[in-house]
mmCIF file of C-alpha atoms in Angstrom:
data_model
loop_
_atom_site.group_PDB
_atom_site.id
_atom_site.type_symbol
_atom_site.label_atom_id
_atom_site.label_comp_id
_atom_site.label_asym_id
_atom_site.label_seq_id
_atom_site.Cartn_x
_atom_site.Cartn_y
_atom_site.Cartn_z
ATOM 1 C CA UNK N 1 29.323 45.290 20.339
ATOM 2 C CA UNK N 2 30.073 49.135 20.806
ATOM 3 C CA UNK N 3 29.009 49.668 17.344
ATOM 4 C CA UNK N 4 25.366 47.817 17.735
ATOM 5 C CA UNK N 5 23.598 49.788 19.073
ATOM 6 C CA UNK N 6 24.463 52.959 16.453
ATOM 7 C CA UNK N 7 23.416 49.832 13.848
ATOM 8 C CA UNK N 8 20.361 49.124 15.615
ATOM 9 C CA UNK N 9 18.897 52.152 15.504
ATOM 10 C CA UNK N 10 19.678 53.652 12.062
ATOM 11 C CA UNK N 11 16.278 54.572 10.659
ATOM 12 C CA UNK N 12 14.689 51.564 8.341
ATOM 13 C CA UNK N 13 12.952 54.103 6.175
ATOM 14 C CA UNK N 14 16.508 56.346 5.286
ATOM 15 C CA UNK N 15 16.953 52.822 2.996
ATOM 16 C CA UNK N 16 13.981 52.569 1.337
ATOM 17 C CA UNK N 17 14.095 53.771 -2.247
ATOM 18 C CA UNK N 18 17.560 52.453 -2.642
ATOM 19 C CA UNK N 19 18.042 50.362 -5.707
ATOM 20 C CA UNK N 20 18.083 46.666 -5.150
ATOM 21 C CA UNK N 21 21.621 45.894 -5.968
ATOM 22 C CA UNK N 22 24.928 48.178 -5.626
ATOM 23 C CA UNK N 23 26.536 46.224 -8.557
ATOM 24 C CA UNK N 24 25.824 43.384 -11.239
ATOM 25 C CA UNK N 25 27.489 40.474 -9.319
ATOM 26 C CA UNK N 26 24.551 40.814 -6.514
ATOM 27 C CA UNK N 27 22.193 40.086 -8.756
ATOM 28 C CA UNK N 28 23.779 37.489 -10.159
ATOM 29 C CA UNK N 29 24.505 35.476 -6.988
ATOM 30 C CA UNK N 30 20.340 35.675 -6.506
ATOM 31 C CA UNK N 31 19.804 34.639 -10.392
ATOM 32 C CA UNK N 32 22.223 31.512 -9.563
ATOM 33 C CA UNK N 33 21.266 30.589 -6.453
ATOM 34 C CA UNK N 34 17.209 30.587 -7.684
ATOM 35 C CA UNK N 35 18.156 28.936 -11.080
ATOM 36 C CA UNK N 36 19.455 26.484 -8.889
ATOM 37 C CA UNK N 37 16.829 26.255 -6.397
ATOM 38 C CA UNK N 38 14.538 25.689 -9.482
ATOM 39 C CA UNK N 39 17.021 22.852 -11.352
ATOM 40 C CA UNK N 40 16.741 20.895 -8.195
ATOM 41 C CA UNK N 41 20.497 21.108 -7.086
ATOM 42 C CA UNK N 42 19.468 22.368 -3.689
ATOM 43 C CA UNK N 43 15.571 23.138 -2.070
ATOM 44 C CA UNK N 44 14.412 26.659 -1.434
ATOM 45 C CA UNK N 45 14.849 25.477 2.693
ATOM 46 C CA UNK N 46 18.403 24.715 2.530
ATOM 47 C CA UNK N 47 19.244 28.141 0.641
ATOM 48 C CA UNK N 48 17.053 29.910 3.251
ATOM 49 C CA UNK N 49 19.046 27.821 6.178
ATOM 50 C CA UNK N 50 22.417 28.955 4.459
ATOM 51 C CA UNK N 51 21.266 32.011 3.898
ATOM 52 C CA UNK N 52 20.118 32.595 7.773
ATOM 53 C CA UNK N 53 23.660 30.971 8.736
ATOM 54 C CA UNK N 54 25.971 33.668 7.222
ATOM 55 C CA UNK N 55 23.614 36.274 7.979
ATOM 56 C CA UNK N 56 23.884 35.159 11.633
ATOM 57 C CA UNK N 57 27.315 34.439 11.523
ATOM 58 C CA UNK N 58 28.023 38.476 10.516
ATOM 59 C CA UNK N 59 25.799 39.416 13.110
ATOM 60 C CA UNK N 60 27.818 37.605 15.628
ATOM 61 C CA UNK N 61 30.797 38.605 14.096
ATOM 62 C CA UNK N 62 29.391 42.815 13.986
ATOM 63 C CA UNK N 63 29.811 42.984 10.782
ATOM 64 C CA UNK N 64 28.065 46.293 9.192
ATOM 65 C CA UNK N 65 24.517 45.915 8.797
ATOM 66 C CA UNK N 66 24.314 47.002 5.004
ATOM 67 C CA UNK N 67 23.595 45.506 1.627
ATOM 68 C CA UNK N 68 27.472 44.848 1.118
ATOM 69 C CA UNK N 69 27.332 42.502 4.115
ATOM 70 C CA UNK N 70 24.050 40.971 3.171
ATOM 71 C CA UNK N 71 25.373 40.073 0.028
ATOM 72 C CA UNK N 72 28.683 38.860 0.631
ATOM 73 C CA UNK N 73 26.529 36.275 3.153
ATOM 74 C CA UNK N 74 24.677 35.405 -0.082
ATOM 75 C CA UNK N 75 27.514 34.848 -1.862
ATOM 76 C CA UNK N 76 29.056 32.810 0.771
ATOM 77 C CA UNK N 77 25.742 30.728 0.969
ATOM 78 C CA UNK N 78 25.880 29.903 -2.842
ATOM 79 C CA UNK N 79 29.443 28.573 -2.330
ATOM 80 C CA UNK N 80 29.024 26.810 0.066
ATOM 81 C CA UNK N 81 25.853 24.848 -0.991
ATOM 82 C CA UNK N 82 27.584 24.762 -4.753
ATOM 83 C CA UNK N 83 30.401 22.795 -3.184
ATOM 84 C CA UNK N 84 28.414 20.469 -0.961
ATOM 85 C CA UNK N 85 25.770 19.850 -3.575
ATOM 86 C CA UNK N 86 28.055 19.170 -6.956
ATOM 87 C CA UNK N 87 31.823 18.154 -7.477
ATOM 88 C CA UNK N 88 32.637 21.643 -7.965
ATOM 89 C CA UNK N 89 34.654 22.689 -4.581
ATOM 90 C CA UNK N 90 36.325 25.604 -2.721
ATOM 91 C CA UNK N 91 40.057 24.939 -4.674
ATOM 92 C CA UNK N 92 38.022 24.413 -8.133
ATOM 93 C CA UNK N 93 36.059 27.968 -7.156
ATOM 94 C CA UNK N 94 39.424 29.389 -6.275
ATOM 95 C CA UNK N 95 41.486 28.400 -9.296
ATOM 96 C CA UNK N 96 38.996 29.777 -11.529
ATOM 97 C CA UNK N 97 38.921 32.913 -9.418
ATOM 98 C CA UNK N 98 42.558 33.830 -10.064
ATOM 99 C CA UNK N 99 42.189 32.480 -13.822
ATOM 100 C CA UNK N 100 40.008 35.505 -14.161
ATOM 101 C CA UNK N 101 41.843 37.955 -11.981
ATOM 102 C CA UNK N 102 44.427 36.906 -14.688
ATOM 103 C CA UNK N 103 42.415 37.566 -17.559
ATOM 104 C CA UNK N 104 41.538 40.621 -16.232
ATOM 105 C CA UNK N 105 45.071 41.619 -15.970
ATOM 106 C CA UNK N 106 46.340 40.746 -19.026
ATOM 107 C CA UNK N 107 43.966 42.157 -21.278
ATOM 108 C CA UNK N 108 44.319 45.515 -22.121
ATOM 109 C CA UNK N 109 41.934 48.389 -21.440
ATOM 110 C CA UNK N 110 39.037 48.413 -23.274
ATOM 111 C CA UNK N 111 38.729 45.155 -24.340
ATOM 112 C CA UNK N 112 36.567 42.362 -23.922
ATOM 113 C CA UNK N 113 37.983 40.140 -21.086
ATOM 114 C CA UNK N 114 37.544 36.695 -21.895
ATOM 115 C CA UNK N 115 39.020 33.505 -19.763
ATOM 116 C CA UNK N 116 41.454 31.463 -21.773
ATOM 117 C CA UNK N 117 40.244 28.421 -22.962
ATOM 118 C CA UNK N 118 41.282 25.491 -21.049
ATOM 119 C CA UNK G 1 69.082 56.013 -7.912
ATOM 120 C CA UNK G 2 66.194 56.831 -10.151
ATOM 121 C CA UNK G 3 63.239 58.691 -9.306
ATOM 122 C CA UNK G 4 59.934 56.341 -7.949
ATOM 123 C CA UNK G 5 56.524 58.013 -8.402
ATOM 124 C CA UNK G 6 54.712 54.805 -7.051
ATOM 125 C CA UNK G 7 51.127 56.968 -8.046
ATOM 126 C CA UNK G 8 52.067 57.280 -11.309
ATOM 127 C CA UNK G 9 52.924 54.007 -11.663
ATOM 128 C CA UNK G 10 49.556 52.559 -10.650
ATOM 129 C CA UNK G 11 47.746 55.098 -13.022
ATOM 130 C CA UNK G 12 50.148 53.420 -15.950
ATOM 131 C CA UNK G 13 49.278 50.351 -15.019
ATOM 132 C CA UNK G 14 45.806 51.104 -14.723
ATOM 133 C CA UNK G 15 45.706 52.061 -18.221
ATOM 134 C CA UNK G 16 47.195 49.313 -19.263
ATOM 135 C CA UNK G 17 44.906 46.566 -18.486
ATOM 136 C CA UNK G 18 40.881 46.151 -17.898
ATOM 137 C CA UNK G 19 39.455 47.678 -14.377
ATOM 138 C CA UNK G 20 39.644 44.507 -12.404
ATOM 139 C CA UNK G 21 36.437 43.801 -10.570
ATOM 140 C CA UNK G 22 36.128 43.593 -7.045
ATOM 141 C CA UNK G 23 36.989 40.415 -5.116
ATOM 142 C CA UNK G 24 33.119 39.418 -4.680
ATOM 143 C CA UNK G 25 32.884 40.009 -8.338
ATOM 144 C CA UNK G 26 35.661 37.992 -9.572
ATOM 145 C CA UNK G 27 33.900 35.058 -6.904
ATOM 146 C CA UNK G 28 30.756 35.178 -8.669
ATOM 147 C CA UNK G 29 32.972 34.953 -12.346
ATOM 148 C CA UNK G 30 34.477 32.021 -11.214
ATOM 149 C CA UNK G 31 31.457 30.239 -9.639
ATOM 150 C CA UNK G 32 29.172 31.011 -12.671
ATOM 151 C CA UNK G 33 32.196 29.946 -15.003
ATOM 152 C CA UNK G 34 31.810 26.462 -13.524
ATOM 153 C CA UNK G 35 28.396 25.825 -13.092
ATOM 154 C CA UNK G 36 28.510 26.671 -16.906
ATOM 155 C CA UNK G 37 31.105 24.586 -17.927
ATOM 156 C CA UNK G 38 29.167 21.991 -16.055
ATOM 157 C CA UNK G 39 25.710 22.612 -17.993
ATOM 158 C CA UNK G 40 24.705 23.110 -14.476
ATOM 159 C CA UNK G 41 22.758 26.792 -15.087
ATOM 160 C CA UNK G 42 22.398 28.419 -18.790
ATOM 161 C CA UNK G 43 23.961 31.656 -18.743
ATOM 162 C CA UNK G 44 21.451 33.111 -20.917
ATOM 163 C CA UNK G 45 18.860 31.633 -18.195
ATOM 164 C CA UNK G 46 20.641 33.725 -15.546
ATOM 165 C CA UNK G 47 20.726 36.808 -17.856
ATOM 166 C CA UNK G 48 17.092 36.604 -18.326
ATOM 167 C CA UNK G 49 16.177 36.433 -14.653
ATOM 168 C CA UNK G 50 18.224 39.137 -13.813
ATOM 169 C CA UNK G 51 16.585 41.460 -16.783
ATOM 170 C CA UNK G 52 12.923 40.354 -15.638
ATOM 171 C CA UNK G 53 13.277 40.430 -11.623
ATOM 172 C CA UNK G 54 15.029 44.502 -12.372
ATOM 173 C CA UNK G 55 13.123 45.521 -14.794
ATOM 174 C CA UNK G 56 9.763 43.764 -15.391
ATOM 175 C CA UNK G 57 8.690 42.516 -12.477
ATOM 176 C CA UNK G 58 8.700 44.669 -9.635
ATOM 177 C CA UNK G 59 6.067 45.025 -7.418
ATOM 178 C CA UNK G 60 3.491 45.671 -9.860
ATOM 179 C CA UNK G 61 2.257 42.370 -10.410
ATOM 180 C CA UNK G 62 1.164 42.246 -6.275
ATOM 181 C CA UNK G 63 -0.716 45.740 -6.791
ATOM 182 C CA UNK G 64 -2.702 44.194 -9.819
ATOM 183 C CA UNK G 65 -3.375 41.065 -7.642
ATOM 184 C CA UNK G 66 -4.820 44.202 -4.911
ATOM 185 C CA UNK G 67 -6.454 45.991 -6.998
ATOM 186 C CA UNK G 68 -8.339 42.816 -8.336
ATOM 187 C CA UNK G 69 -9.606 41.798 -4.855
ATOM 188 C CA UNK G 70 -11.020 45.125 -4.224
ATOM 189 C CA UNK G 71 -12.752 44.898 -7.093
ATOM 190 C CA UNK G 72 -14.031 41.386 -7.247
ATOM 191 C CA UNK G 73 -15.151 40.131 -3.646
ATOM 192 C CA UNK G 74 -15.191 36.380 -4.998
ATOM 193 C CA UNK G 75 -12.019 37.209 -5.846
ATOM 194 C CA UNK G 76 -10.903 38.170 -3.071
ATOM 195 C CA UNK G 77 -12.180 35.288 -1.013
ATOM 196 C CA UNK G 78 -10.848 32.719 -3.050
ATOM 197 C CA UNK G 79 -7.216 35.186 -2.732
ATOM 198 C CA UNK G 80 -7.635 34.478 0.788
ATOM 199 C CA UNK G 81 -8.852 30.720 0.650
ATOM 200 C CA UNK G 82 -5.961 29.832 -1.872
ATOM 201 C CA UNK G 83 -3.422 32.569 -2.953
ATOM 202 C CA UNK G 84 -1.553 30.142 -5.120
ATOM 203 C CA UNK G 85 -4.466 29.259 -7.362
ATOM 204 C CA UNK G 86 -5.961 33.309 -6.978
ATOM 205 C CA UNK G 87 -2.945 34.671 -8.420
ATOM 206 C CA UNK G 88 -2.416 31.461 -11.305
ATOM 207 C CA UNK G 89 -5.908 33.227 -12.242
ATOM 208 C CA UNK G 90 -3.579 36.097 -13.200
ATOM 209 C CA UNK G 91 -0.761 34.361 -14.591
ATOM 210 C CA UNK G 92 1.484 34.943 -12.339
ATOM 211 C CA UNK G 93 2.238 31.707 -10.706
ATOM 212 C CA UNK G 94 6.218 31.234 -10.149
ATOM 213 C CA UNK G 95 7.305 28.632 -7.555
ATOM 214 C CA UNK G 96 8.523 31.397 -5.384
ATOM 215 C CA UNK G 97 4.671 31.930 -4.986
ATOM 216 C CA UNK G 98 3.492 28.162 -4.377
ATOM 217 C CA UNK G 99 3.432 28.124 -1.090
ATOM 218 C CA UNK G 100 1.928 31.813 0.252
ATOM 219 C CA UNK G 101 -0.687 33.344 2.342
ATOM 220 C CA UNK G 102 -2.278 36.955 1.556
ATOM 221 C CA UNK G 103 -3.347 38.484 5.083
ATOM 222 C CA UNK G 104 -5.814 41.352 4.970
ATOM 223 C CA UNK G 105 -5.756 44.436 6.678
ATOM 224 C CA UNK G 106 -8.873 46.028 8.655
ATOM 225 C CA UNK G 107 -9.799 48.713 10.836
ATOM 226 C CA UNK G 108 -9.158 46.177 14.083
ATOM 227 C CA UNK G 109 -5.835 44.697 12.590
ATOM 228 C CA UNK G 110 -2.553 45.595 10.332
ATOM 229 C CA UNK G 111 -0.402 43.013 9.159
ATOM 230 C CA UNK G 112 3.559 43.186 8.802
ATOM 231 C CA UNK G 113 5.361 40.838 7.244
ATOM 232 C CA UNK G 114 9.647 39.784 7.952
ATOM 233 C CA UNK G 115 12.007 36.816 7.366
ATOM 234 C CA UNK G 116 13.567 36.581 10.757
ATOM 235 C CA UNK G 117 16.091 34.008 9.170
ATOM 236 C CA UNK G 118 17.022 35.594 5.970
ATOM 237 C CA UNK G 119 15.290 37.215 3.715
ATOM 238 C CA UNK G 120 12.176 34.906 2.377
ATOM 239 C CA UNK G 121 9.767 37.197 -0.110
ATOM 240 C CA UNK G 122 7.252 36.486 -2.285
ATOM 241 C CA UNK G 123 9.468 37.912 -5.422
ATOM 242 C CA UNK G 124 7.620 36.403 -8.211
ATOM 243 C CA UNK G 125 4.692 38.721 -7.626
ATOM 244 C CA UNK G 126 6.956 42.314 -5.894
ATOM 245 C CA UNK G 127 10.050 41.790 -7.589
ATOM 246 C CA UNK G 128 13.561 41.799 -5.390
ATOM 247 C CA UNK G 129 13.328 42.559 -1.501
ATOM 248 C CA UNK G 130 14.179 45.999 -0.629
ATOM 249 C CA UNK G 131 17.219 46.902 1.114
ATOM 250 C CA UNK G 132 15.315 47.402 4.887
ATOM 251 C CA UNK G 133 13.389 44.056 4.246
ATOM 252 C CA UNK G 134 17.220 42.412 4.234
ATOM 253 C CA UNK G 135 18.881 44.468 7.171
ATOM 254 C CA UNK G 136 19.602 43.025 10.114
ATOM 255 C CA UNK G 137 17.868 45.764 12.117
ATOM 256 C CA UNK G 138 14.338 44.871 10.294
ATOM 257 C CA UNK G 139 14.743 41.165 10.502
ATOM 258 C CA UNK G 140 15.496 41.899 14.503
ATOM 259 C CA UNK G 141 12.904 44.575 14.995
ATOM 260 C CA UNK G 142 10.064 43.985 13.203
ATOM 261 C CA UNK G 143 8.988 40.880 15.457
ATOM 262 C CA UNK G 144 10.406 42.662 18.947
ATOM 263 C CA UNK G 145 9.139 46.447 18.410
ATOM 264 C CA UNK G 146 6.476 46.642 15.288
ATOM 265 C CA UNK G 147 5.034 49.448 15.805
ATOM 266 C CA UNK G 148 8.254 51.315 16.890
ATOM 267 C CA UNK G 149 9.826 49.855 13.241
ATOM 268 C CA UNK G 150 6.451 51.344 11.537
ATOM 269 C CA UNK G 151 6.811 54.401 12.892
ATOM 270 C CA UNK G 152 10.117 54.893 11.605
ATOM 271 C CA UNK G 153 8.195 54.131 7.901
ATOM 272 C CA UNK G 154 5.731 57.008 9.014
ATOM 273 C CA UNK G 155 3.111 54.289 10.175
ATOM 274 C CA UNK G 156 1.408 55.141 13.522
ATOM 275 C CA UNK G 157 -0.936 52.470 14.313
ATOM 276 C CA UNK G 158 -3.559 53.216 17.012
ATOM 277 C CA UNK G 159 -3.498 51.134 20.088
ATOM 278 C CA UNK G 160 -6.498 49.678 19.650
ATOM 279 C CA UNK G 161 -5.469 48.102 16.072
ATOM 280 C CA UNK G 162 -3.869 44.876 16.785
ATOM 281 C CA UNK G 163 -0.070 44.371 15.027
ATOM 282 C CA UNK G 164 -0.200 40.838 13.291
ATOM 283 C CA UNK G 165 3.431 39.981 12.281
ATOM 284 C CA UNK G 166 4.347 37.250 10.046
ATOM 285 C CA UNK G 167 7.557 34.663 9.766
ATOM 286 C CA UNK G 168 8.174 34.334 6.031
ATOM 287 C CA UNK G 169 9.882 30.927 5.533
ATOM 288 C CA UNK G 170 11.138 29.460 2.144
ATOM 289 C CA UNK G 171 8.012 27.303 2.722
ATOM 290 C CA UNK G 172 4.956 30.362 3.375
ATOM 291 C CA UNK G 173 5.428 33.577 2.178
ATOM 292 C CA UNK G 174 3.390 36.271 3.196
ATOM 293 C CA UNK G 175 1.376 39.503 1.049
ATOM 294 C CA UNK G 176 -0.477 42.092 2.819
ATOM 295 C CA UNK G 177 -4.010 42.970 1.341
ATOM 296 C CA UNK G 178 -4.234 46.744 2.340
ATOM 297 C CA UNK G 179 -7.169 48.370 2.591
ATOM 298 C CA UNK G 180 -9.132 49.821 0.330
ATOM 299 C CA UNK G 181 -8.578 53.878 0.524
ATOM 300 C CA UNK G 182 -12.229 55.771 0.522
ATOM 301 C CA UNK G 183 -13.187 57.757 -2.564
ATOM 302 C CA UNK G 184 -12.202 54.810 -5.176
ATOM 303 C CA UNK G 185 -15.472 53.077 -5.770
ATOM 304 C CA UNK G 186 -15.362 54.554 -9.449
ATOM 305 C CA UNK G 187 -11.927 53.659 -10.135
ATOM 306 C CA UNK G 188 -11.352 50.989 -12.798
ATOM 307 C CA UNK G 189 -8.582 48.060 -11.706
ATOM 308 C CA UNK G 190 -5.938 49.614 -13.340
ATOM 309 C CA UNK G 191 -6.249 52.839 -11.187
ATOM 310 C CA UNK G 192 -6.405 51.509 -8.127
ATOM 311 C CA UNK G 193 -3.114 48.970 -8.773
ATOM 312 C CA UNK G 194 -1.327 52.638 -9.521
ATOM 313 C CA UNK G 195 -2.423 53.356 -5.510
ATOM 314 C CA UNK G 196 -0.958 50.074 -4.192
ATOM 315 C CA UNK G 197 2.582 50.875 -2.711
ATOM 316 C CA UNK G 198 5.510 47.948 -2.621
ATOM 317 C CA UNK G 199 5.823 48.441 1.008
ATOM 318 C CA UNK G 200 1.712 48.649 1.450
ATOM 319 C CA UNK G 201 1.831 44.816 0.397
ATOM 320 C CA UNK G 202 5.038 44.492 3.142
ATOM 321 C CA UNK G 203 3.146 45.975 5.664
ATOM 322 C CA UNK G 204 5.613 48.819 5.888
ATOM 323 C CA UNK G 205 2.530 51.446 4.728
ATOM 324 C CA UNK G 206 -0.903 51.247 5.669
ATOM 325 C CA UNK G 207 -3.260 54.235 4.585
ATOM 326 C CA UNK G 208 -2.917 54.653 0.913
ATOM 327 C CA UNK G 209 -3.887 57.819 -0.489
ATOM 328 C CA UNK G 210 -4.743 59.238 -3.802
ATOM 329 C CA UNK G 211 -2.050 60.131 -5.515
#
């Protein structure tokens, strides 16, 4: 906990002004996770509850008290609720993780990167 | 053996294929790839929010809602009777506003509003949270030390002005009503929504000048 303190006190206001998201995929997670909310997969509670889980958990865990850290929780939070609320699950997430990674790598610089159709 | 120049080699092979995303990114690929597949979201859906809650939306839509009550003082009761139905009046209703609660600010009392738990907001109506609204340190603060949090915004509150601070939940969301600055009684609604500050409807800002 050496490090909480430093966190604890870092000036609110020095933040404000800063654009909402870092990079694309934050925004996305939020788009997804309310798209969802709004299809009825999961209520707005159990993405708040989620949400407040992760958050907690990388509080407990002293993780960095930035937007990275608040977003990777989101992120988390999706995935999880994705997997308990449809058949899609952690290996399915996973597989099509490194299908993309491998898109990614095989396609050569400058072009569109597209997934291989199954 | 032959020479190794490991740094070139990475620049090579950096050149060869795409930039590969970061790991978070590729996790967000895969998940949306899925739900896709699975008809379960319409990418074109997800596009769309991302284009309106960046770009269109902000927190302009709250400041119009503002402005309106100073203007109108039936419509500003019935903003603090019902906010869902006040702001429908505008257009504005999204279900991230159903369920939410406008508290207004007066000489005796300021409002401030957190999500303890996450990061609950009323975005429909001030676009995406801002990066202190999500920190830990705000969510931990803002309930035990209020007025030491608004005086790190540049808010000094007398001691005589009582600190209200409100819970959001994904079931009541909260807007502050500031107050109305003096010198604006001639000012149509659409000058007085330019005074209305993102952080003013947060709670984060109180006396709202001219500018």
């Amino acid at each position: 906990m050496a490090n909480s303190e430093e966190i604890t006190l870092k000036p609110l206001a020095a933040v404000d002004g800063q654009p909402a998201f870092d990079e694309a995929w934050q925004a996305e997670v939020l788009a997804i996770a309310d798209t969802l909310v709004q299809n009825g997969m999961f209520s707005a509670g159990a993405w708040s509850d989620a949400l407040g889980a992760a958050l907690e958990k990388a509080a407990a865990d002293d993780a960095v008290d930035n937007q990275e850290t608040y977003n990777r929780c989101a992120l988390h939070a999706l995935e999880t609720l994705v997997a308990e609320h449809s058949d899609i699950d952690q290996r399915a997430m996973q597989g099509k993780r490194e299908d993309w990674e491998q898109a990614y790598m095989s396609t050569p610089h400058g072009q569109p990167v597209n997934l291989k159709s199954d | 053996m032959p020479d190794f120049d490991a740094k070139k080699v990475a620049e090579i092979h950096e050149h060869l294929h795409s930039h590969l995303p970061s790991e978070s990114a590729l996790r967000v690929k895969a998940l949306e790839t899925l739900l896709v597949d699975k008809g379960l979201v319409n990418p074109q859906t997800i596009d769309a929010w991302i284009e309106a809650y960046t770009e269109e939306i902000g927190p302009k839509r709250g400041a119009r809602v503002v402005a309106k009550a100073w203007s109108d003082p039936d419509y500003r009761q019935r903003l603090l009777d019902d906010a869902p139905a006040a702001i429908d009046e505008l257009g504005y209703l999204g279900k991230a506003t159903a369920h939410l609660k406008v508290v207004e600010n007066t000489d005796a009392v300021h409002n401030l509003v957190v999500c303890t738990l996450c990061s609950c907001y009323p975005f429909s109506i001030l676009g995406i949270a801002p990066a202190w609204y999500k920190a830990a340190a705000y969510r931990s603060r803002a309930v035990r030390d209020p007025r030491g949090v608004l005086a790190e915004f540049g808010v000094d509150i007398d001691a005589d002005v009582e600190v209200r601070v409100w819970d959001s939940t994904a079931e009541l969301r909260y807007l502050v009503m500031p107050q109305r600055p003096a010198g604006t009684d001639d000012m149509s609604e659409e000058e007085l929504a330019a005074l209305v500050t993102r952080n003013s409807m947060i709670g984060t800002d109180r006396d709202l000048g001219l500018e």
